Amino acid sequence: MTTNLQNLFNPARVLLVGASDRVLFSAGIARYLLDHGFADRLTMVNASGRAVFDRPAFAGIAQAAGEGPFDLAIVVIPAPAIPDAIEELADIGCALVVVESAGFAETGPAGAALQQELVARAKKRGVRVLGPNCVGTVDTTTKFACVEVLEESLQPGGVALIAQSGIFGGILLDVAPHRGLRLSKTITMGNRADLDESDFLRFLADDPATRVVAMYLEGVADGRRFLDAVTCCAGRKPVVALKGGRTGAGAQAVGSHTASLAGSDDVFDGALRQAGGIRARSLEHLTDLALAFSVCSAPRGPRVAMVTTSGSQGILATDIITDHGLQLAQFAPETLAQVKKIAPSWMTLGNPLDLGPSGIYRDAIRIVLADPNVDALLLHIAIPWGAVRQDFTGRETIYGLLGDPDELRAAARRMPILISHIGHPNFTELVAEAFGEFLPIYPTAERAAFTLATMREF
Amino acid sequence: MTTNLQNLFNPARVLLVGASDRVLFSAGIARYLLDHGFADRLTMVNASGRAVFDRPAFAGIAQAAGEGPFDLAIVVIPAPAIPDAIEELADIGCALVVVESAGFAETGPAGAALQQELVARAKKRGVRVLGPNCVGTVDTTTKFACVEVLEESLQPGGVALIAQSGIFGGILLDVAPHRGLRLSKTITMGNRADLDESDFLRFLADDPATRVVAMYLEGVADGRRFLDAVTCCAGRKPVVALKGGRTGAGAQAVGSHTASLAGSDDVFDGALRQAGGIRARSLEHLTDLALAFSVCSAPRGPRVAMVTTSGSQGILATDIITDHGLQLAQFAPETLAQVKKIAPSWMTLGNPLDLGPSGIYRDAIRIVLADPNVDALLLHIAIPWGAVRQDFTGRETIYGLLGDPDELRAAARRMPILISHIGHPNFTELVAEAFGEFLPIYPTAERAAFTLATMREF
């Protein structure tokens, strides 16, 4: 039987096993599904058969059969009862199960044995399992989720997130909207007893909503399969991976977290790169890259134009791109000639183009974007808030300063533009309001520069 | 004549040359000083002798002599007129001048010649100069500033900031309060025609308000003096330096920014370390270190306890401390025995101590801090906001969760505790409200870990 993983994101009928309106975590799942249009698709089961949020619940899986067939079950009952539950689910024809409960291989030998039994029985009955020790999936298009998600995190976008840890996935969902990240789908895999990153990489390769796949892994379930899956996905869209457990001490910590074998870091790194994936160096680097790829293409060449209002930030970013194999573009003579025409006499012409308080930002950006020797633009805006706060009152002010989205998009001709802004949070917010939907914004010029340099690996 | 640099931070009489209520930048200085209790100490001069903010101004420096003697002048007139102004200031007995105007060595050969003349004439007359091409100083205790500063940036604290670039300094002032950084003094040096980082390092060594000196440099004016000055200051308090222009391309950009010679990066790095200074790797690293040193001591040993609600974050931080020469503490048996007594059965005991949703945070932290094998604590809090937002309404909630400041301070016995929080901004704000004044807070466990590891260099 081939499992349709699409059922993890848009099931026609879903069974919640362990439903409750009292147990915090379980109640969150039921409440979320009832509040987001899934009431008609949801059937609930719990040990007592007691109603949940005034909706009937069955006292057992078998008793719920009449409401099926179910193309997905979410299971949040205590770990020891789960192998039997898998059999019962198979009995009523449900072949895809998200096991969210913890208490398996991550807790030691007894838990590992229980997990083995879970896998063996699922396999025997043709049931595919996501988890255990996870919070399942979230889909921002269908709004289906196996966990309670805040409204603000449901804004659809191009970033698919694969995380091993449930908490980690939940936290990234909290952070994403405030970091400018708009998600397509989120998948947390926990102990990966069955379905793993390779399954989801292949699935996401074909997902039209996903423009970039960002992963946090603590190990790879099957090296050969992983290599093939990354190759398949990275041929279609960028795949960025952060791996925990690079070091000996880190790898040891991985064992008691998701019971993964962290494995040799060199082997992981080699396989990922060979397959066309990109290695993120930190959690911030992972989200910085996901943000860039969700709205920009990778630069077609190494020649970077830097336009900045702060000389220091331009210098720091120049150091970073130089460290990582990019270079400052040599502007065409006519570019500098055109800038010179509009520049005040104190301005030094060059790359980085340090505009200081000249106020010629909008025109200078347009001129630089037209230069044929430029493959990417790093734009750094830093103006003391005290100097501008009276005038800067809405996104239109920012458009007046730097150009509006249509103008910038046309001038960029598909060239990536990465903005960085350091300064007062009110200013940062204005910049995000003005450009957040179509340009990636970074908190320092160095982070933008590092992101751009890493994008070149794609 | 010995110059009292204290006059840059608390002058008895100050002369503003180039005062205006129309020119944006100059008007900001006058308005700031008038609004912050310096009206009685301030005399203003401009070419027309026109009143500024309804206060009289003199038409020339000589004419203002009767209001002197001035122990500080701030000069914001066009560059070509400045060498003469220096002489006139000397004539009326003013021996310390902040030159904020640009248009000197950073613009090319003609500007360099002008700067040389400025220095020669100042030297001949015994006048010391800060700048040109800077925004001077800010003192959060006296509230004196040579530039308009937002109220929120004036909250006093232990971080002294030395920056070369004026914009950079201004931006850091904007960012500081929102990053938890409380400043003692800020000094921007611009082209450093005369007074330089070495003068200020020696001055700040003796400044009781300053607990840590954070610098952004684009080069060092005099290598030997710098080494001696860092040695002097770092013997008293941590000195952290970020240098722009590490790479060839970056060094070239430095020339047209502050006309510094970036010099060999290896030489700078060697001298800084030999003198006991700490090299920051990025702007974020610089502020992360300044934040930690302003409220914590460096760890006395390499043994780190990690307490986390997210296994992944603990693993990522473990990788970072291992990369940088720290290690996970081996908890004493009684520590784990005590945690075991209060821990739910699913919790794995170890270091990192992954508390998951156990809720035993407060007690577990207290137990871990009492362990004699621990030199520092990295505490990572990540809880999906949806799960707690109804209960988390004020700082008391956070104290209930993790312990209150008195309790934590007593338990820490001067051991550094670095907190990281990743999650919803409302949650982050609560954590900052609860602990921002006495514990450094970081946006990821990796940043906290890297900061702690670098602190060990002190």
PDB file of N, CA and C in Angstrom, chain A residues 292-327:
ATOM      1  N   ALA A 292      15.837  34.228   2.809  1.00  0.00           N
ATOM      2  CA  ALA A 292      16.343  34.714   1.517  1.00  0.00           C
ATOM      3  C   ALA A 292      15.787  33.886   0.373  1.00  0.00           C
ATOM      4  N   PHE A 293      15.875  32.566   0.482  1.00  0.00           N
ATOM      5  CA  PHE A 293      15.446  31.696  -0.618  1.00  0.00           C
ATOM      6  C   PHE A 293      13.930  31.744  -0.816  1.00  0.00           C
ATOM      7  N   SER A 294      13.190  32.114   0.217  1.00  0.00           N
ATOM      8  CA  SER A 294      11.741  32.141   0.048  1.00  0.00           C
ATOM      9  C   SER A 294      11.286  33.314  -0.811  1.00  0.00           C
ATOM     10  N   VAL A 295      12.131  34.331  -0.964  1.00  0.00           N
ATOM     11  CA  VAL A 295      11.730  35.489  -1.776  1.00  0.00           C
ATOM     12  C   VAL A 295      12.742  35.864  -2.867  1.00  0.00           C
ATOM     13  N   CYS A 296      13.948  35.304  -2.837  1.00  0.00           N
ATOM     14  CA  CYS A 296      15.001  35.679  -3.807  1.00  0.00           C
ATOM     15  C   CYS A 296      15.552  34.444  -4.512  1.00  0.00           C
ATOM     16  N   SER A 297      16.137  34.690  -5.685  1.00  0.00           N
ATOM     17  CA  SER A 297      16.950  33.659  -6.319  1.00  0.00           C
ATOM     18  C   SER A 297      18.381  33.792  -5.811  1.00  0.00           C
ATOM     19  N   ALA A 298      19.153  32.717  -5.952  1.00  0.00           N
ATOM     20  CA  ALA A 298      20.581  32.796  -5.634  1.00  0.00           C
ATOM     21  C   ALA A 298      21.248  33.720  -6.648  1.00  0.00           C
ATOM     22  N   PRO A 299      22.322  34.401  -6.251  1.00  0.00           N
ATOM     23  CA  PRO A 299      23.007  35.296  -7.207  1.00  0.00           C
ATOM     24  C   PRO A 299      23.640  34.478  -8.340  1.00  0.00           C
ATOM     25  N   ARG A 300      23.624  35.036  -9.553  1.00  0.00           N
ATOM     26  CA  ARG A 300      24.157  34.296 -10.699  1.00  0.00           C
ATOM     27  C   ARG A 300      25.678  34.393 -10.798  1.00  0.00           C
ATOM     28  N   GLY A 301      26.254  35.295 -10.023  1.00  0.00           N
ATOM     29  CA  GLY A 301      27.707  35.446 -10.025  1.00  0.00           C
ATOM     30  C   GLY A 301      28.159  35.993  -8.697  1.00  0.00           C
ATOM     31  N   PRO A 302      29.458  36.172  -8.512  1.00  0.00           N
ATOM     32  CA  PRO A 302      29.995  36.547  -7.203  1.00  0.00           C
ATOM     33  C   PRO A 302      30.104  38.052  -6.961  1.00  0.00           C
ATOM     34  N   ARG A 303      29.647  38.872  -7.933  1.00  0.00           N
ATOM     35  CA  ARG A 303      29.948  40.310  -7.869  1.00  0.00           C
ATOM     36  C   ARG A 303      28.858  41.072  -7.113  1.00  0.00           C
ATOM     37  N   VAL A 304      29.223  41.561  -5.954  1.00  0.00           N
ATOM     38  CA  VAL A 304      28.256  42.175  -5.043  1.00  0.00           C
ATOM     39  C   VAL A 304      28.380  43.695  -5.058  1.00  0.00           C
ATOM     40  N   ALA A 305      27.250  44.361  -5.222  1.00  0.00           N
ATOM     41  CA  ALA A 305      27.213  45.812  -5.000  1.00  0.00           C
ATOM     42  C   ALA A 305      26.760  46.043  -3.565  1.00  0.00           C
ATOM     43  N   MET A 306      27.415  46.975  -2.898  1.00  0.00           N
ATOM     44  CA  MET A 306      27.037  47.283  -1.535  1.00  0.00           C
ATOM     45  C   MET A 306      26.667  48.753  -1.473  1.00  0.00           C
ATOM     46  N   VAL A 307      25.445  49.035  -1.060  1.00  0.00           N
ATOM     47  CA  VAL A 307      25.009  50.418  -0.904  1.00  0.00           C
ATOM     48  C   VAL A 307      24.643  50.579   0.560  1.00  0.00           C
ATOM     49  N   THR A 308      25.236  51.559   1.208  1.00  0.00           N
ATOM     50  CA  THR A 308      25.089  51.651   2.657  1.00  0.00           C
ATOM     51  C   THR A 308      25.008  53.097   3.115  1.00  0.00           C
ATOM     52  N   THR A 309      24.311  53.311   4.212  1.00  0.00           N
ATOM     53  CA  THR A 309      24.332  54.643   4.830  1.00  0.00           C
ATOM     54  C   THR A 309      25.353  54.683   5.960  1.00  0.00           C
ATOM     55  N   SER A 310      25.945  53.527   6.283  1.00  0.00           N
ATOM     56  CA  SER A 310      26.946  53.457   7.357  1.00  0.00           C
ATOM     57  C   SER A 310      28.200  52.814   6.798  1.00  0.00           C
ATOM     58  N   GLY A 311      29.277  53.570   6.770  1.00  0.00           N
ATOM     59  CA  GLY A 311      30.532  53.052   6.247  1.00  0.00           C
ATOM     60  C   GLY A 311      30.977  51.801   6.983  1.00  0.00           C
ATOM     61  N   SER A 312      30.852  51.813   8.303  1.00  0.00           N
ATOM     62  CA  SER A 312      31.307  50.674   9.102  1.00  0.00           C
ATOM     63  C   SER A 312      30.599  49.390   8.714  1.00  0.00           C
ATOM     64  N   GLN A 313      29.279  49.492   8.546  1.00  0.00           N
ATOM     65  CA  GLN A 313      28.527  48.288   8.194  1.00  0.00           C
ATOM     66  C   GLN A 313      28.962  47.763   6.831  1.00  0.00           C
ATOM     67  N   GLY A 314      29.247  48.687   5.914  1.00  0.00           N
ATOM     68  CA  GLY A 314      29.734  48.276   4.599  1.00  0.00           C
ATOM     69  C   GLY A 314      31.068  47.552   4.709  1.00  0.00           C
ATOM     70  N   ILE A 315      31.923  48.030   5.567  1.00  0.00           N
ATOM     71  CA  ILE A 315      33.245  47.415   5.750  1.00  0.00           C
ATOM     72  C   ILE A 315      33.113  46.024   6.374  1.00  0.00           C
ATOM     73  N   LEU A 316      32.295  45.919   7.422  1.00  0.00           N
ATOM     74  CA  LEU A 316      32.104  44.618   8.074  1.00  0.00           C
ATOM     75  C   LEU A 316      31.526  43.596   7.092  1.00  0.00           C
ATOM     76  N   ALA A 317      30.583  44.037   6.264  1.00  0.00           N
ATOM     77  CA  ALA A 317      29.978  43.127   5.284  1.00  0.00           C
ATOM     78  C   ALA A 317      30.980  42.765   4.191  1.00  0.00           C
ATOM     79  N   THR A 318      31.840  43.705   3.829  1.00  0.00           N
ATOM     80  CA  THR A 318      32.867  43.415   2.824  1.00  0.00           C
ATOM     81  C   THR A 318      33.800  42.316   3.329  1.00  0.00           C
ATOM     82  N   ASP A 319      34.185  42.406   4.598  1.00  0.00           N
ATOM     83  CA  ASP A 319      35.014  41.347   5.180  1.00  0.00           C
ATOM     84  C   ASP A 319      34.325  39.990   5.067  1.00  0.00           C
ATOM     85  N   ILE A 320      33.037  39.963   5.353  1.00  0.00           N
ATOM     86  CA  ILE A 320      32.311  38.677   5.346  1.00  0.00           C
ATOM     87  C   ILE A 320      32.203  38.104   3.933  1.00  0.00           C
ATOM     88  N   ILE A 321      31.828  38.922   2.952  1.00  0.00           N
ATOM     89  CA  ILE A 321      31.700  38.336   1.603  1.00  0.00           C
ATOM     90  C   ILE A 321      33.062  37.880   1.101  1.00  0.00           C
ATOM     91  N   THR A 322      34.124  38.615   1.461  1.00  0.00           N
ATOM     92  CA  THR A 322      35.468  38.227   1.031  1.00  0.00           C
ATOM     93  C   THR A 322      35.869  36.901   1.673  1.00  0.00           C
ATOM     94  N   ASP A 323      35.551  36.746   2.954  1.00  0.00           N
ATOM     95  CA  ASP A 323      35.810  35.468   3.637  1.00  0.00           C
ATOM     96  C   ASP A 323      35.160  34.292   2.913  1.00  0.00           C
ATOM     97  N   HIS A 324      33.994  34.532   2.313  1.00  0.00           N
ATOM     98  CA  HIS A 324      33.185  33.428   1.814  1.00  0.00           C
ATOM     99  C   HIS A 324      33.084  33.406   0.293  1.00  0.00           C
ATOM    100  N   GLY A 325      34.088  33.935  -0.376  1.00  0.00           N
ATOM    101  CA  GLY A 325      34.215  33.690  -1.817  1.00  0.00           C
ATOM    102  C   GLY A 325      33.454  34.623  -2.746  1.00  0.00           C
ATOM    103  N   LEU A 326      32.801  35.636  -2.217  1.00  0.00           N
ATOM    104  CA  LEU A 326      32.216  36.632  -3.118  1.00  0.00           C
ATOM    105  C   LEU A 326      33.193  37.801  -3.236  1.00  0.00           C
ATOM    106  N   GLN A 327      32.864  38.738  -4.101  1.00  0.00           N
ATOM    107  CA  GLN A 327      33.743  39.905  -4.248  1.00  0.00           C
ATOM    108  C   GLN A 327      32.925  41.163  -4.469  1.00  0.00           C
TER     109      GLN A 327
END
